[in-house]
PDB file of C-alpha atoms in Angstrom:
ATOM      1  CA  MET A   6      64.408 121.565  42.305  1.00  0.00           C
ATOM      2  CA  GLU A   7      66.488 122.761  45.247  1.00  0.00           C
ATOM      3  CA  LEU A   8      64.320 125.877  45.460  1.00  0.00           C
ATOM      4  CA  ILE A   9      61.198 123.607  46.025  1.00  0.00           C
ATOM      5  CA  ILE A  10      62.901 121.770  48.695  1.00  0.00           C
ATOM      6  CA  LEU A  11      64.080 124.845  50.324  1.00  0.00           C
ATOM      7  CA  LEU A  12      60.627 126.383  50.323  1.00  0.00           C
ATOM      8  CA  MET A  13      59.209 123.232  51.663  1.00  0.00           C
ATOM      9  CA  VAL A  14      61.540 123.121  54.581  1.00  0.00           C
ATOM     10  CA  LEU A  15      60.735 126.906  55.349  1.00  0.00           C
ATOM     11  CA  PHE A  16      56.946 126.200  55.150  1.00  0.00           C
ATOM     12  CA  VAL A  17      57.245 123.172  57.586  1.00  0.00           C
ATOM     13  CA  GLY A  18      59.422 125.196  59.932  1.00  0.00           C
ATOM     14  CA  MET A  19      57.150 128.219  59.869  1.00  0.00           C
ATOM     15  CA  SER A  20      54.068 125.989  60.477  1.00  0.00           C
ATOM     16  CA  LEU A  21      55.909 124.238  63.418  1.00  0.00           C
ATOM     17  CA  PHE A  22      56.813 127.715  64.917  1.00  0.00           C
ATOM     18  CA  MET A  23      53.309 128.888  64.585  1.00  0.00           C
ATOM     19  CA  MET A  24      51.744 125.767  66.094  1.00  0.00           C
ATOM     20  CA  PHE A  25      54.210 125.720  69.166  1.00  0.00           C
ATOM     21  CA  GLY A  26      54.092 129.456  69.390  1.00  0.00           C
ATOM     22  CA  PHE A  27      50.438 129.157  69.873  1.00  0.00           C
ATOM     23  CA  ILE A  28      50.791 126.390  72.575  1.00  0.00           C
ATOM     24  CA  ILE A  29      53.333 128.578  74.473  1.00  0.00           C
ATOM     25  CA  ILE A  30      51.052 131.660  74.312  1.00  0.00           C
ATOM     26  CA  LYS A  31      48.056 129.560  75.358  1.00  0.00           C
ATOM     27  CA  PHE A  32      49.666 127.956  78.305  1.00  0.00           C
ATOM     28  CA  PHE A  33      51.942 130.860  79.300  1.00  0.00           C
ATOM     29  CA  PRO A  34      49.968 131.454  82.639  1.00  0.00           C
ATOM     30  CA  ILE A  35      50.317 127.852  83.685  1.00  0.00           C
ATOM     31  CA  ILE A  36      54.111 127.762  82.700  1.00  0.00           C
ATOM     32  CA  LEU A  37      54.629 131.056  84.660  1.00  0.00           C
ATOM     33  CA  ILE A  38      52.748 129.659  87.715  1.00  0.00           C
ATOM     34  CA  ILE A  39      54.870 126.486  87.732  1.00  0.00           C
ATOM     35  CA  ILE A  40      58.082 128.602  87.504  1.00  0.00           C
ATOM     36  CA  ILE A  41      57.139 130.855  90.356  1.00  0.00           C
ATOM     37  CA  TYR A  42      56.256 127.964  92.419  1.00  0.00           C
ATOM     38  CA  ASN A  43      59.536 126.252  91.830  1.00  0.00           C
ATOM     39  CA  LEU A  44      61.450 129.501  92.650  1.00  0.00           C
ATOM     40  CA  ILE A  45      59.565 129.979  95.911  1.00  0.00           C
ATOM     41  CA  LYS A  46      59.776 126.146  96.933  1.00  0.00           C
ATOM     42  CA  ASN A  47      63.653 126.210  96.279  1.00  0.00           C
ATOM     43  CA  ARG A  48      64.338 129.602  97.637  1.00  0.00           C
ATOM     44  CA  ASN A  49      65.981 128.251 100.801  1.00  0.00           C
ATOM     45  CA  ARG A  50      67.783 125.354  99.306  1.00  0.00           C
ATOM     46  CA  PRO A  51      71.525 126.389  98.782  1.00  0.00           C
ATOM     47  CA  ARG A  52      72.729 126.256  95.270  1.00  0.00           C
ATOM     48  CA  GLY A  53      75.960 124.819  94.036  1.00  0.00           C
ATOM     49  CA  THR A  54      76.789 122.705  96.999  1.00  0.00           C
ATOM     50  CA  ARG A  55      77.909 119.591  94.952  1.00  0.00           C
ATOM     51  CA  THR A  56      80.725 117.578  96.202  1.00  0.00           C
ATOM     52  CA  TYR A  57      83.406 116.864  93.751  1.00  0.00           C
ATOM     53  CA  TYR A  58      85.743 113.877  94.291  1.00  0.00           C
ATOM     54  CA  TYR A  59      88.931 114.063  92.274  1.00  0.00           C
ATOM     55  CA  ARG A  60      91.167 110.930  92.145  1.00  0.00           C
ATOM     56  CA  THR A  61      94.678 112.516  91.362  1.00  0.00           C
ATOM     57  CA  GLY A  62      96.701 109.764  92.883  1.00  0.00           C
ATOM     58  CA  ASN A  63      96.244 106.481  94.451  1.00  0.00           C
ATOM     59  CA  GLN A  64      95.995 105.230  98.108  1.00  0.00           C
ATOM     60  CA  GLN A  65      99.717 104.500  98.285  1.00  0.00           C
ATOM     61  CA  ASP A  66     100.628 108.105  97.284  1.00  0.00           C
ATOM     62  CA  PHE A  67      98.228 109.479  99.945  1.00  0.00           C
ATOM     63  CA  GLU A  68      99.569 107.138 102.754  1.00  0.00           C
ATOM     64  CA  ASP A  69     103.160 107.750 101.652  1.00  0.00           C
ATOM     65  CA  PHE A  70     102.457 111.572 101.985  1.00  0.00           C
ATOM     66  CA  PHE A  71     100.756 111.135 105.244  1.00  0.00           C
ATOM     67  CA  LYS A  72     103.447 108.947 106.874  1.00  0.00           C
ATOM     68  CA  ASN A  73     106.195 111.320 105.629  1.00  0.00           C
ATOM     69  CA  TYR A  74     104.359 114.215 107.151  1.00  0.00           C
ATOM     70  CA  THR A  75     103.852 112.727 110.550  1.00  0.00           C
ATOM     71  CA  GLY A  76     107.481 111.479 110.795  1.00  0.00           C
ATOM     72  CA  GLN A  77     107.002 107.849 110.353  1.00  0.00           C
ATOM     73  CA  ASN A  78     109.540 105.448 108.677  1.00  0.00           C
ATOM     74  CA  GLY A  79     108.324 106.520 105.173  1.00  0.00           C
ATOM     75  CA  TYR A  80     107.591 102.963 104.042  1.00  0.00           C
ATOM     76  CA  TYR A  81     104.234 101.649 102.966  1.00  0.00           C
ATOM     77  CA  SER A  82     103.357  97.897 103.161  1.00  0.00           C
ATOM     78  CA  ASN A  83     101.046  97.129 100.286  1.00  0.00           C
ATOM     79  CA  THR A  84      98.603  94.331 101.371  1.00  0.00           C
ATOM     80  CA  GLU A  85      98.195  93.149  97.720  1.00  0.00           C
ATOM     81  CA  ASN A  86     101.555  92.245  96.608  1.00  0.00           C
ATOM     82  CA  HIS A  87     103.510  92.853 100.057  1.00  0.00           C
ATOM     83  CA  SER A  88     105.877  95.115  98.406  1.00  0.00           C
ATOM     84  CA  ARG A  89     107.568  98.072  99.743  1.00  0.00           C
ATOM     85  CA  SER A  90     108.112 101.334  98.043  1.00  0.00           C
ATOM     86  CA  ARG A  91     110.076 104.297  98.969  1.00  0.00           C
ATOM     87  CA  ASN A  92     108.426 107.448  99.827  1.00  0.00           C
ATOM     88  CA  THR A  93     108.778 110.027  97.051  1.00  0.00           C
ATOM     89  CA  PHE A  94     107.418 113.084  98.838  1.00  0.00           C
ATOM     90  CA  GLY A  95     109.503 115.716 100.642  1.00  0.00           C
ATOM     91  CA  GLY A  96     110.888 115.017 103.966  1.00  0.00           C
ATOM     92  CA  ASN A  97     110.136 116.096 107.611  1.00  0.00           C
ATOM     93  CA  PRO A  98     112.412 119.148 108.124  1.00  0.00           C
ATOM     94  CA  PHE A  99     112.289 118.420 111.906  1.00  0.00           C
ATOM     95  CA  GLU A 100     113.339 114.803 111.676  1.00  0.00           C
ATOM     96  CA  ASP A 101     116.489 113.751 113.600  1.00  0.00           C
ATOM     97  CA  LYS A 102     118.719 112.179 110.956  1.00  0.00           C
ATOM     98  CA  SER A 103     121.545 111.230 113.305  1.00  0.00           C
ATOM     99  CA  LYS A 104     120.378 107.601 113.319  1.00  0.00           C
ATOM    100  CA  TYR A 105     120.654 107.411 109.460  1.00  0.00           C
ATOM    101  CA  TYR A 106     124.426 108.534 109.758  1.00  0.00           C
ATOM    102  CA  SER A 107     125.097 105.862 112.288  1.00  0.00           C
ATOM    103  CA  VAL A 108     123.221 103.114 110.220  1.00  0.00           C
ATOM    104  CA  LEU A 109     125.669 104.092 107.247  1.00  0.00           C
ATOM    105  CA  GLY A 110     128.613 104.396 109.620  1.00  0.00           C
ATOM    106  CA  VAL A 111     129.520 107.919 108.622  1.00  0.00           C
ATOM    107  CA  GLN A 112     129.919 111.233 110.561  1.00  0.00           C
ATOM    108  CA  PRO A 113     127.139 113.635 110.717  1.00  0.00           C
ATOM    109  CA  GLY A 114     127.473 116.252 108.087  1.00  0.00           C
ATOM    110  CA  ALA A 115     129.401 113.937 105.675  1.00  0.00           C
ATOM    111  CA  SER A 116     129.443 114.646 102.024  1.00  0.00           C
ATOM    112  CA  LYS A 117     127.245 113.040  99.381  1.00  0.00           C
ATOM    113  CA  GLU A 118     130.114 111.138  98.021  1.00  0.00           C
ATOM    114  CA  GLU A 119     130.950 109.760 101.432  1.00  0.00           C
ATOM    115  CA  ILE A 120     127.329 108.924 101.999  1.00  0.00           C
ATOM    116  CA  LYS A 121     127.124 107.130  98.755  1.00  0.00           C
ATOM    117  CA  LYS A 122     130.190 105.171  99.158  1.00  0.00           C
ATOM    118  CA  ALA A 123     129.094 104.151 102.592  1.00  0.00           C
ATOM    119  CA  PHE A 124     125.731 103.156 101.281  1.00  0.00           C
ATOM    120  CA  ARG A 125     127.278 100.944  98.443  1.00  0.00           C
ATOM    121  CA  ASP A 126     129.534  99.190 100.932  1.00  0.00           C
ATOM    122  CA  LYS A 127     126.698  98.458 103.510  1.00  0.00           C
ATOM    123  CA  ALA A 128     124.313  97.464 100.587  1.00  0.00           C
ATOM    124  CA  LYS A 129     126.840  94.966  99.362  1.00  0.00           C
ATOM    125  CA  MET A 130     127.346  93.711 102.928  1.00  0.00           C
ATOM    126  CA  HIS A 131     123.731  92.966 103.622  1.00  0.00           C
ATOM    127  CA  HIS A 132     122.311  92.395 100.191  1.00  0.00           C
ATOM    128  CA  PRO A 133     119.591  89.575 100.444  1.00  0.00           C
ATOM    129  CA  ASP A 134     120.894  87.775  97.345  1.00  0.00           C
ATOM    130  CA  LYS A 135     124.265  87.208  99.096  1.00  0.00           C
ATOM    131  CA  PHE A 136     122.449  85.196 101.761  1.00  0.00           C
ATOM    132  CA  SER A 137     120.267  82.995  99.633  1.00  0.00           C
ATOM    133  CA  ASN A 138     121.730  79.766 101.051  1.00  0.00           C
ATOM    134  CA  GLU A 139     121.427  80.786 104.576  1.00  0.00           C
ATOM    135  CA  THR A 140     118.738  79.920 107.092  1.00  0.00           C
ATOM    136  CA  GLN A 141     115.621  82.089 107.311  1.00  0.00           C
ATOM    137  CA  LYS A 142     116.560  83.831 110.282  1.00  0.00           C
ATOM    138  CA  VAL A 143     119.891  84.979 108.798  1.00  0.00           C
ATOM    139  CA  LYS A 144     118.005  86.022 105.699  1.00  0.00           C
ATOM    140  CA  ASP A 145     115.378  88.012 107.541  1.00  0.00           C
ATOM    141  CA  TYR A 146     118.169  89.699 109.554  1.00  0.00           C
ATOM    142  CA  HIS A 147     120.108  90.863 106.479  1.00  0.00           C
ATOM    143  CA  GLU A 148     116.966  91.816 104.608  1.00  0.00           C
ATOM    144  CA  GLU A 149     115.968  94.083 107.458  1.00  0.00           C
ATOM    145  CA  LYS A 150     119.363  95.582 107.624  1.00  0.00           C
ATOM    146  CA  PHE A 151     119.297  96.009 103.922  1.00  0.00           C
ATOM    147  CA  LYS A 152     115.951  97.946 104.298  1.00  0.00           C
ATOM    148  CA  GLU A 153     117.409 100.267 106.910  1.00  0.00           C
ATOM    149  CA  VAL A 154     120.431 100.983 104.821  1.00  0.00           C
ATOM    150  CA  ASN A 155     118.167 101.960 101.817  1.00  0.00           C
ATOM    151  CA  GLU A 156     115.860 103.959 104.194  1.00  0.00           C
ATOM    152  CA  ALA A 157     119.071 105.870 105.651  1.00  0.00           C
ATOM    153  CA  TYR A 158     120.440 106.487 102.132  1.00  0.00           C
ATOM    154  CA  ASN A 159     117.288 107.777 100.690  1.00  0.00           C
ATOM    155  CA  LYS A 160     116.701 110.190 103.907  1.00  0.00           C
ATOM    156  CA  LEU A 161     120.039 111.430 103.724  1.00  0.00           C
ATOM    157  CA  ASN A 162     120.110 111.875  99.898  1.00  0.00           C
ATOM    158  CA  GLY A 163     116.493 113.035  99.417  1.00  0.00           C
TER     159      GLY A 163
END
């Protein structure tokens, strides 16, 4: 039984090949003319000029990188949720870091331990939760100071 099915499949396959083979041979000159026409028509068109767009990050990563490279403050204000995130990319090697030492209240060239201790002291002093019952003006002042302290610590420790 399997031999009969195999012979039938072989017969159908050969007959299809013979039929389509006949069509290809019969219309070969027309197919050749179409191929040559397309080659001549597209001869001056550049090949392989597709533009590929890869999304390897998000807009915030790009803006953080750009701001850090241009020497801006390294913070990105997200318009959707109004949060701020620290720039995670490398720092600008030509940036003047003396202002960060003065924000933390340490001498330039201080050790990492001194910077960390000064950061913790300043962060405790200006932490926004400490001033939750104060006026909005006082809250905003300490929130800005807290952000400056965080920025200074990140720049000096980064």
